[in-house]
Each structure stands twice: as C-alpha cells, then as structure tokens.
Short mmCIF file of C-alpha atoms in Angstrom, two decimals:
data_model
loop_
_atom_site.label_atom_id
_atom_site.label_comp_id
_atom_site.label_asym_id
_atom_site.label_seq_id
_atom_site.Cartn_x
_atom_site.Cartn_y
_atom_site.Cartn_z
CA UNK A 465 0.09 0.00 -0.07
CA UNK A 466 1.15 3.67 -0.81
CA UNK A 467 1.99 5.40 2.42
CA UNK A 468 2.79 9.46 2.50
CA UNK A 469 5.57 10.85 4.59
CA UNK A 470 7.12 14.40 4.88
CA UNK A 471 10.63 15.30 5.19
CA UNK A 472 12.39 18.28 6.82
CA UNK A 473 15.09 19.75 4.65
CA UNK A 474 18.20 21.72 6.02
CA UNK A 475 16.82 24.94 4.48
CA UNK A 476 13.65 24.84 6.57
CA UNK A 477 11.62 23.61 3.84
CA UNK A 478 9.49 20.52 3.36
CA UNK A 479 9.13 17.89 0.91
CA UNK A 480 6.25 15.44 0.76
CA UNK A 481 6.97 12.03 -0.90
CA UNK A 482 5.29 8.48 -0.88
CA UNK A 483 6.43 5.10 -0.21
CA UNK A 484 5.31 2.13 -2.45
CA UNK A 485 6.73 -1.43 -2.01
CA UNK A 486 9.65 -0.11 0.03
CA UNK A 487 10.64 2.40 -2.70
CA UNK A 488 10.53 5.91 -2.01
CA UNK A 489 9.43 8.56 -4.68
CA UNK A 490 9.61 12.25 -4.74
CA UNK A 491 6.32 13.92 -5.31
CA UNK A 492 5.74 17.38 -6.19
CA UNK A 493 2.52 18.25 -4.23
CA UNK A 494 0.88 21.57 -3.43
CA UNK A 495 1.24 20.94 0.32
CA UNK A 496 5.10 21.66 -0.11
CA UNK A 497 4.09 25.14 -1.84
CA UNK A 498 1.49 25.85 0.84
CA UNK A 499 4.05 25.59 3.52
CA UNK A 500 6.81 27.58 1.80
CA UNK A 501 3.96 30.23 1.50
CA UNK A 502 3.35 30.00 5.56
CA UNK A 503 7.41 30.32 5.80
CA UNK A 504 7.45 33.41 3.72
CA UNK A 505 4.73 34.93 5.57
CA UNK A 506 6.77 34.48 8.70
CA UNK A 507 4.74 31.76 10.62
CA UNK A 508 6.67 30.31 13.54
CA UNK A 509 8.58 27.09 12.65
CA UNK A 510 6.83 25.03 15.14
CA UNK A 511 3.50 25.99 13.65
CA UNK A 512 5.03 25.28 9.95
CA UNK A 513 5.96 21.92 11.39
CA UNK A 514 2.38 21.08 12.81
CA UNK A 515 1.21 21.97 9.58
CA UNK A 516 3.47 19.83 7.47
CA UNK A 517 2.33 16.73 9.64
CA UNK A 518 -1.25 17.72 9.72
CA UNK A 519 -1.14 17.61 5.86
CA UNK A 520 0.78 14.35 6.02
CA UNK A 521 -1.58 12.90 8.14
CA UNK A 522 -4.54 14.19 5.83
CA UNK A 523 -2.80 12.63 2.80
CA UNK A 524 -2.45 9.27 4.54
CA UNK A 525 -6.11 9.50 5.42
CA UNK A 526 -7.20 10.03 1.62
CA UNK A 527 -4.66 7.41 0.68
CA UNK A 528 -6.59 4.82 2.84
CA UNK A 529 -10.18 6.07 1.83
CA UNK A 530 -9.10 5.85 -1.76
CA UNK A 531 -10.13 9.40 -2.33
CA UNK A 532 -8.14 11.92 -4.38
CA UNK A 533 -7.39 15.13 -3.08
CA UNK A 534 -9.19 16.98 -6.21
CA UNK A 535 -12.37 14.83 -5.41
CA UNK A 536 -12.85 16.22 -2.00
CA UNK A 537 -13.55 19.80 -3.30
CA UNK A 538 -16.08 18.69 -5.97
CA UNK A 539 -18.23 16.63 -2.98
CA UNK A 540 -21.49 18.10 -2.12
CA UNK A 541 -22.03 19.58 1.56
CA UNK A 542 -22.91 16.56 3.33
CA UNK A 543 -20.24 14.25 2.01
CA UNK A 544 -17.73 16.87 2.65
CA UNK A 545 -19.17 17.39 6.36
CA UNK A 546 -19.07 13.61 6.70
CA UNK A 547 -15.32 13.16 5.01
CA UNK A 548 -13.97 15.76 7.62
CA UNK A 549 -15.82 14.39 10.64
CA UNK A 550 -14.52 11.11 10.08
CA UNK A 551 -11.03 12.35 9.26
CA UNK A 552 -11.25 13.84 13.14
CA UNK A 553 -12.42 10.55 14.47
CA UNK A 554 -9.54 8.76 12.45
CA UNK A 555 -7.11 11.17 14.13
CA UNK A 556 -8.72 10.47 17.58
CA UNK A 557 -8.36 6.83 17.17
CA UNK A 558 -4.62 7.24 16.61
CA UNK A 559 -4.65 5.69 13.13
CA UNK A 560 -2.21 8.23 11.71
CA UNK A 561 0.67 6.88 14.11
CA UNK A 562 3.20 5.02 12.26
CA UNK A 563 3.54 1.13 12.43
CA UNK A 564 -0.21 0.82 12.79
CA UNK A 565 0.60 1.59 16.64
CA UNK A 566 -2.79 2.76 18.32
CA UNK A 567 -2.24 5.90 20.31
CA UNK A 568 -4.80 8.35 21.51
CA UNK A 569 -4.55 11.77 20.13
CA UNK A 570 -6.19 14.73 22.28
CA UNK A 571 -9.41 16.39 20.68
CA UNK A 572 -7.81 19.73 20.71
CA UNK A 573 -4.81 18.57 18.70
CA UNK A 574 -7.30 16.75 16.24
CA UNK A 575 -9.21 20.26 15.77
CA UNK A 576 -5.68 21.75 15.27
CA UNK A 577 -4.58 19.30 12.55
CA UNK A 578 -8.03 19.61 10.79
CA UNK A 579 -7.87 23.60 10.82
CA UNK A 580 -4.02 23.13 9.13
CA UNK A 581 -5.77 21.04 6.42
CA UNK A 582 -8.81 23.65 6.09
CA UNK A 583 -6.06 26.37 5.70
CA UNK A 584 -4.48 24.31 2.86
CA UNK A 585 -7.86 24.05 1.03
CA UNK A 586 -8.42 27.69 1.34
CA UNK A 587 -5.04 28.39 -0.20
CA UNK A 588 -5.77 26.01 -3.01
CA UNK A 589 -8.99 27.91 -3.66
CA UNK A 590 -7.13 31.23 -3.53
CA UNK A 591 -4.63 30.12 -6.13
CA UNK A 592 -7.42 28.58 -8.10
CA UNK A 593 -6.11 25.24 -7.87
CA UNK A 594 -9.46 23.58 -6.27
CA UNK A 595 -13.07 24.79 -5.64
CA UNK A 596 -13.83 26.50 -2.23
CA UNK A 597 -15.08 23.67 0.28
CA UNK A 598 -18.73 24.03 0.63
CA UNK A 599 -18.49 23.56 4.22
CA UNK A 600 -16.15 26.65 4.71
CA UNK A 601 -18.54 28.84 3.08
CA UNK A 602 -19.61 31.74 5.20
CA UNK A 603 -22.91 32.31 6.94
CA UNK A 604 -23.23 36.37 7.26
CA UNK A 605 -25.61 38.82 8.57
CA UNK A 606 -25.35 42.37 8.17
CA UNK A 607 -26.62 44.45 11.27
CA UNK A 608 -26.49 48.36 12.13
CA UNK A 609 -25.72 49.91 15.42
CA UNK A 610 -27.37 52.74 17.33
CA UNK A 611 -25.82 55.58 15.08
CA UNK A 612 -26.54 53.63 11.82
CA UNK A 613 -22.81 52.10 11.15
CA UNK A 614 -23.44 48.66 9.31
CA UNK A 615 -21.45 45.74 10.49
CA UNK A 616 -21.14 42.27 8.69
CA UNK A 617 -20.88 39.43 10.91
CA UNK A 618 -19.58 36.02 9.34
CA UNK A 619 -19.29 32.52 10.84
CA UNK A 620 -18.04 29.50 9.10
CA UNK A 621 -20.65 26.90 8.79
CA UNK A 622 -18.60 23.93 9.68
CA UNK A 623 -19.64 22.78 13.28
CA UNK A 624 -18.02 19.30 13.30
CA UNK A 625 -15.05 20.20 15.65
CA UNK A 626 -14.65 18.54 18.74
CA UNK A 627 -15.71 20.62 21.64
CA UNK A 628 -12.18 21.53 23.10
CA UNK A 629 -11.46 20.87 26.85
CA UNK A 630 -11.07 23.97 28.85
CA UNK A 631 -7.74 24.86 29.88
CA UNK A 632 -8.06 25.21 33.62
CA UNK A 633 -4.63 27.02 34.05
CA UNK A 634 -4.48 29.19 37.30
CA UNK A 635 -2.46 32.49 37.93
CA UNK A 636 0.85 31.66 39.89
CA UNK A 637 0.50 33.23 43.26
CA UNK A 638 3.05 35.51 44.62
CA UNK A 639 4.13 33.45 47.57
CA UNK A 640 4.76 30.67 45.17
CA UNK A 641 7.06 32.80 42.85
CA UNK A 642 8.93 34.00 45.96
CA UNK A 643 9.69 30.51 47.20
CA UNK A 644 10.83 29.20 44.01
CA UNK A 645 13.17 32.26 43.21
CA UNK A 646 14.57 31.47 46.72
CA UNK A 647 14.97 27.74 45.56
CA UNK A 648 16.95 28.63 42.63
CA UNK A 649 20.55 27.76 42.39
CA UNK A 650 21.84 30.52 40.05
CA UNK A 651 20.87 33.89 38.90
CA UNK A 652 19.91 32.86 35.31
CA UNK A 653 16.93 30.93 36.48
CA UNK A 654 15.74 33.83 38.92
CA UNK A 655 16.10 36.52 36.05
CA UNK A 656 14.08 34.23 33.52
CA UNK A 657 11.08 33.77 36.16
CA UNK A 658 11.33 37.55 37.14
CA UNK A 659 11.14 38.67 33.68
CA UNK A 660 8.26 36.54 32.57
CA UNK A 661 6.26 37.60 35.71
CA UNK A 662 7.08 41.25 35.18
CA UNK A 663 6.56 41.59 31.26
CA UNK A 664 4.06 38.69 30.77
CA UNK A 665 5.86 37.82 27.63
CA UNK A 666 5.79 33.99 26.39
CA UNK A 667 8.57 31.68 27.14
CA UNK A 668 9.59 31.45 23.33
CA UNK A 669 9.78 35.22 23.38
CA UNK A 670 11.73 35.74 26.34
CA UNK A 671 14.17 32.94 25.34
CA UNK A 672 14.55 34.98 21.93
CA UNK A 673 15.37 38.24 23.57
CA UNK A 674 18.88 39.46 22.05
CA UNK A 675 20.74 41.49 24.62
CA UNK A 676 22.50 43.54 21.97
CA UNK A 677 19.22 44.82 20.26
CA UNK A 678 16.15 44.09 22.43
CA UNK A 679 17.08 46.07 25.59
CA UNK A 680 16.78 49.65 26.02
CA UNK A 681 19.20 50.02 29.19
CA UNK A 682 18.41 53.47 29.58
CA UNK A 683 14.58 53.08 29.63
CA UNK A 684 14.93 49.72 31.30
CA UNK A 685 12.59 48.11 28.55
CA UNK A 686 12.64 44.82 26.94
CA UNK A 687 11.22 44.25 23.28
CA UNK A 688 10.23 41.34 21.19
CA UNK A 689 9.56 40.85 17.74
CA UNK A 690 9.67 38.32 15.26
CA UNK A 691 13.25 36.99 13.85
CA UNK A 692 14.23 33.84 11.98
CA UNK A 693 17.61 33.25 13.05
CA UNK A 694 17.16 32.26 16.58
CA UNK A 695 19.45 29.54 17.37
CA UNK A 696 17.08 27.93 19.78
CA UNK A 697 14.19 28.62 17.44
CA UNK A 698 12.33 30.59 20.16
CA UNK A 699 10.31 33.23 18.16
CA UNK A 700 7.35 35.97 19.10
CA UNK A 701 4.24 34.50 18.10
CA UNK A 702 2.07 36.09 15.17
CA UNK A 703 5.25 38.30 14.29
CA UNK A 704 4.15 40.87 16.46
CA UNK A 705 6.17 43.73 18.23
CA UNK A 706 5.71 44.64 21.67
CA UNK A 707 7.81 45.93 24.65
CA UNK A 708 7.67 45.88 28.36
CA UNK A 709 9.41 47.95 31.16
CA UNK A 710 10.73 45.87 34.03
CA UNK A 711 11.34 47.00 37.60
CA UNK A 712 14.29 48.93 38.74
CA UNK A 713 15.34 45.94 41.01
CA UNK A 714 14.89 43.22 38.36
CA UNK A 715 16.88 45.47 35.80
CA UNK A 716 19.77 45.72 38.30
CA UNK A 717 19.52 42.03 38.83
CA UNK A 718 19.65 41.51 34.90
CA UNK A 719 22.94 43.55 34.89
CA UNK A 720 24.75 41.71 37.62
CA UNK A 721 23.62 38.41 35.74
CA UNK A 722 25.25 39.76 32.49
CA UNK A 723 28.33 40.56 34.32
CA UNK A 724 28.40 37.31 36.15
CA UNK A 725 28.28 35.15 32.90
CA UNK A 726 29.76 37.84 30.61
CA UNK A 727 32.64 35.46 29.37
CA UNK A 728 29.76 32.91 28.20
CA UNK A 729 27.61 35.68 26.87
CA UNK A 730 30.07 37.35 24.68
CA UNK A 731 29.99 34.34 22.37
CA UNK A 732 26.56 34.98 21.19
CA UNK A 733 23.67 37.41 21.70
CA UNK A 734 20.84 35.96 23.23
CA UNK A 735 20.17 36.69 26.77
CA UNK A 736 19.53 33.15 28.15
CA UNK A 737 22.19 30.51 27.86
CA UNK A 738 23.15 27.34 29.26
CA UNK A 739 25.69 28.44 32.30
CA UNK A 740 27.11 24.73 32.76
CA UNK A 741 28.12 21.61 30.97
CA UNK A 742 29.27 21.11 27.15
CA UNK A 743 26.68 23.21 25.95
CA UNK A 744 27.75 26.26 28.23
CA UNK A 745 27.28 29.38 26.19
CA UNK A 746 24.90 27.97 23.72
CA UNK A 747 21.06 29.43 23.75
CA UNK A 748 18.78 27.95 26.28
CA UNK A 749 15.90 25.92 25.09
CA UNK A 750 12.50 25.65 26.10
CA UNK A 751 12.92 22.16 27.42
CA UNK A 752 15.48 23.34 29.71
CA UNK A 753 13.23 25.74 31.17
CA UNK A 754 10.55 23.09 31.92
CA UNK A 755 13.22 20.79 33.40
CA UNK A 756 14.30 23.53 35.83
CA UNK A 757 10.80 24.16 36.88
CA UNK A 758 10.17 20.33 37.58
CA UNK A 759 13.34 20.50 39.92
CA UNK A 760 11.97 23.53 41.82
CA UNK A 761 8.66 21.85 41.96
CA UNK A 762 10.42 18.77 44.05
CA UNK A 763 12.20 21.20 46.24
CA UNK A 764 9.18 23.65 46.99
CA UNK A 765 6.10 21.39 46.44
CA UNK A 766 5.12 24.28 43.94
CA UNK A 767 4.33 23.41 40.40
CA UNK A 768 4.94 26.42 38.39
CA UNK A 769 4.75 27.04 34.52
CA UNK A 770 5.63 30.13 32.11
CA UNK A 771 1.95 30.08 31.44
CA UNK A 772 1.09 30.58 35.08
CA UNK A 773 3.35 33.62 35.18
CA UNK A 774 1.71 35.07 32.30
CA UNK A 775 -1.47 34.76 34.16
CA UNK A 776 0.06 36.14 37.14
CA UNK A 777 1.21 39.21 35.14
CA UNK A 778 -2.34 39.92 33.67
CA UNK A 779 -4.04 39.19 37.01
CA UNK A 780 -1.72 41.35 39.03
CA UNK A 781 -2.16 44.21 36.39
CA UNK A 782 -6.07 43.80 36.72
CA UNK A 783 -6.08 44.04 40.10
CA UNK A 784 -3.85 47.25 40.10
CA UNK A 785 -6.61 48.67 37.72
CA UNK A 786 -5.16 48.34 34.25
CA UNK A 787 -7.72 48.58 31.36
CA UNK A 788 -8.65 45.05 29.72
CA UNK A 789 -7.20 46.54 26.30
CA UNK A 790 -3.98 47.75 27.81
CA UNK A 791 -3.52 44.14 29.44
CA UNK A 792 -4.63 42.36 26.21
CA UNK A 793 -1.88 44.63 24.39
CA UNK A 794 0.90 43.74 26.78
CA UNK A 795 0.25 39.84 26.28
CA UNK A 796 0.17 40.13 22.71
CA UNK A 797 -3.56 38.69 22.35
CA UNK A 798 -5.29 39.30 19.18
CA UNK A 799 -8.96 39.05 20.76
CA UNK A 800 -10.05 40.57 24.41
CA UNK A 801 -12.03 37.33 24.59
CA UNK A 802 -8.66 35.50 25.26
CA UNK A 803 -7.74 38.09 27.63
CA UNK A 804 -11.12 37.83 29.68
CA UNK A 805 -10.38 34.02 29.73
CA UNK A 806 -6.80 34.67 31.17
CA UNK A 807 -8.06 36.66 33.90
CA UNK A 808 -11.14 34.52 34.96
CA UNK A 809 -12.83 37.79 35.73
CA UNK A 810 -16.34 36.62 35.36
CA UNK A 811 -16.72 38.02 38.86
CA UNK A 812 -18.26 40.90 40.87
CA UNK A 813 -15.58 43.37 39.56
CA UNK A 814 -16.46 42.46 36.00
CA UNK A 815 -20.25 42.95 36.71
CA UNK A 816 -19.79 46.05 38.56
CA UNK A 817 -17.64 47.49 35.73
CA UNK A 818 -20.44 46.67 33.27
CA UNK A 819 -23.23 47.97 35.13
CA UNK A 820 -21.31 51.41 35.49
CA UNK A 821 -20.39 51.35 31.95
CA UNK A 822 -24.25 50.62 30.79
CA UNK A 823 -25.30 53.44 33.15
CA UNK A 824 -23.13 56.10 31.57
CA UNK A 825 -23.92 54.68 27.92
CA UNK A 826 -27.60 53.93 28.30
CA UNK A 827 -28.58 55.05 24.89
CA UNK A 828 -26.02 52.26 23.42
#
C-alpha cells in the first residue's frame, strides 16, 4: 500500500513523498508550496512543522479512503462534512501513528490538525487550484448599530469540531514565585522567572531576547519581535512587536547576571544561555526551562509553568486597575476574549464595571 511521509530539509523547507513497495518516490504536491507560503509569511517554525505533519496525516487518510485530493472539493456539502468529521475521529483513534500503533490523540490536537487542512484547502482555492469547500462557506448577516453604522458578522458553517477541553490554568501566586526564586541555584533561572512575571512575555519570546538589540538600557525596557535566526527556534508568536518595562530591582539584577556570565554571553547575543556542561554558552532551550521548573517543584512542592507566570502578570495588572485593552496588548492577544479567559474575571468586579458602563452609555 502507498504511504505518505514528509521530510524536513536543511533550509527549513518541507518535501512530501510517498513510499510504495519499500521504494521512496519524490512527489511534487501543493502542500510543499503551501508550507513555503507559510514560511514566507513568517509563521513560527513550530506552527509550520505542525501544519506539515497535519497535511501528511491527511494525505495518508485520503490514501486509505482511496479518495483523491481533487475529489474532496467536488463533493457536496453533506459528503464533505462527513468526510472531515470521519478524519477527526480517524485522528482521535490514533490511526495516523506510524507502524499501525494505536495511540490516543487529544481532541484539541485533532481540531488543530483539521484547521491546518482547511487552511491548505483555502490556499488551494485562493490559487485557483481547487473549488472552495462548501463546508467553509460563510453564513453572514449585516446589522447596524445605534448610529447607523453597518457591520457584517460572518461565521464559518462547519460545526464538526470536537468540543475543546477548557484549559484550567490558574495564575501563579506571589508566595509561590518568591519561594521558587529562593530555591533557584543560579541567577539565570531567577532572572528568567522574574522577567516573565514582570513582562507577561511568552516563554519563546523571552528566550529569543537579544541583549544587544532588544534591551533599552536607559529606559529599562525589553522588546520582542519576530526574527528568523534564533539558534533555539524561539520566536515571537504571530510576528507582532511589543515591549515592556521591568522594575528597577529586576533590571539591576539583569545587569548583575550579565556581568556574572559575561565570558559565556560574549560568544553569542541571546540573553538566556546554558551556564554549565558541554553546551555552556549555547542558547537556552524551552525544554531546559521546563526541566528547571520540575526540579523546583521537587524542592518547594509548587508546580509552576511559564503560562502561569503570564497569568500572574495579567491578574496582578487587572487588580492594579489596568484596563482590559492595555493588558491584552501587553500579552500580545489578538482578541479581548482571550484576555478575559486569562483573567477569569467573570466576577463581581467585572459585573460592576459592566453596570457602570451601561449607566454611562444607556443610549447604546
């Protein structure tokens, strides 16, 4: 039976090929062009990598169903809906795992794979290579607000996604952060935790900070933006630019850290590096951060993650009366709904703020 696979090339490109009777055949497929398009659009390497494997799994699914890619766009609405719902369950049951080994895949991951496949079909349609999928057609309604400004509301008609499991991630508490900081055995780990808590940056963003370009030593600010040359593949999500100010104490601590490890730092430009062993002086990887936090959990009993520190940043700023829009911008969120979920602010404070707003703007 023919099997599809994907190969990551040295240039960060991807090549799809198939294996038949133990022979490997290079195959020119539009998925390769789609991935190149995403790379050119500055999508993060991890995102493009997930897309690559999602498309590979889908091609394998088509192969087992004995359906050609072009046939899918020709299907009617009901057949398309059934086709992609079955693909979700095919993934959920672990049929995409190599060597016929059954392995469960989370529903959120299955949804992400399917969204990547839909993105590929949208790309094909935009390039005139296939008909638009009927299940991705938009239902839309135009409404007007109180002053007559019209707005078109659009919603995709596909409703077959698995209901995602709510991420119940709480914010780190100040006492936990302090205890873990005291348990750290070096200034690098302490600085890393302090900077995430004070900036709200993602772990990939913090690890991508270039101390020669991203730090304003006069204003005591740190910035993040997309860059495609980080040795540790850490990048700013969605290629957005942001900056944040750290406290005077943390900035002084940053300078002491840089002085302490100046001999290692001088060999490259990333702020956070490995400080011991054979890889000393090399950029710190995300896996090393989580390994460090696991060691701290054994010492203190507190389980802490970078995401919990981001939520600490959000909650502490909300309690300090920052506006929702300002917190959202600081976190790099595209939508306020995401910030609301971060804060978990469906409480009396939010209800009171809503009541006061409606009293001031009752006409609306």
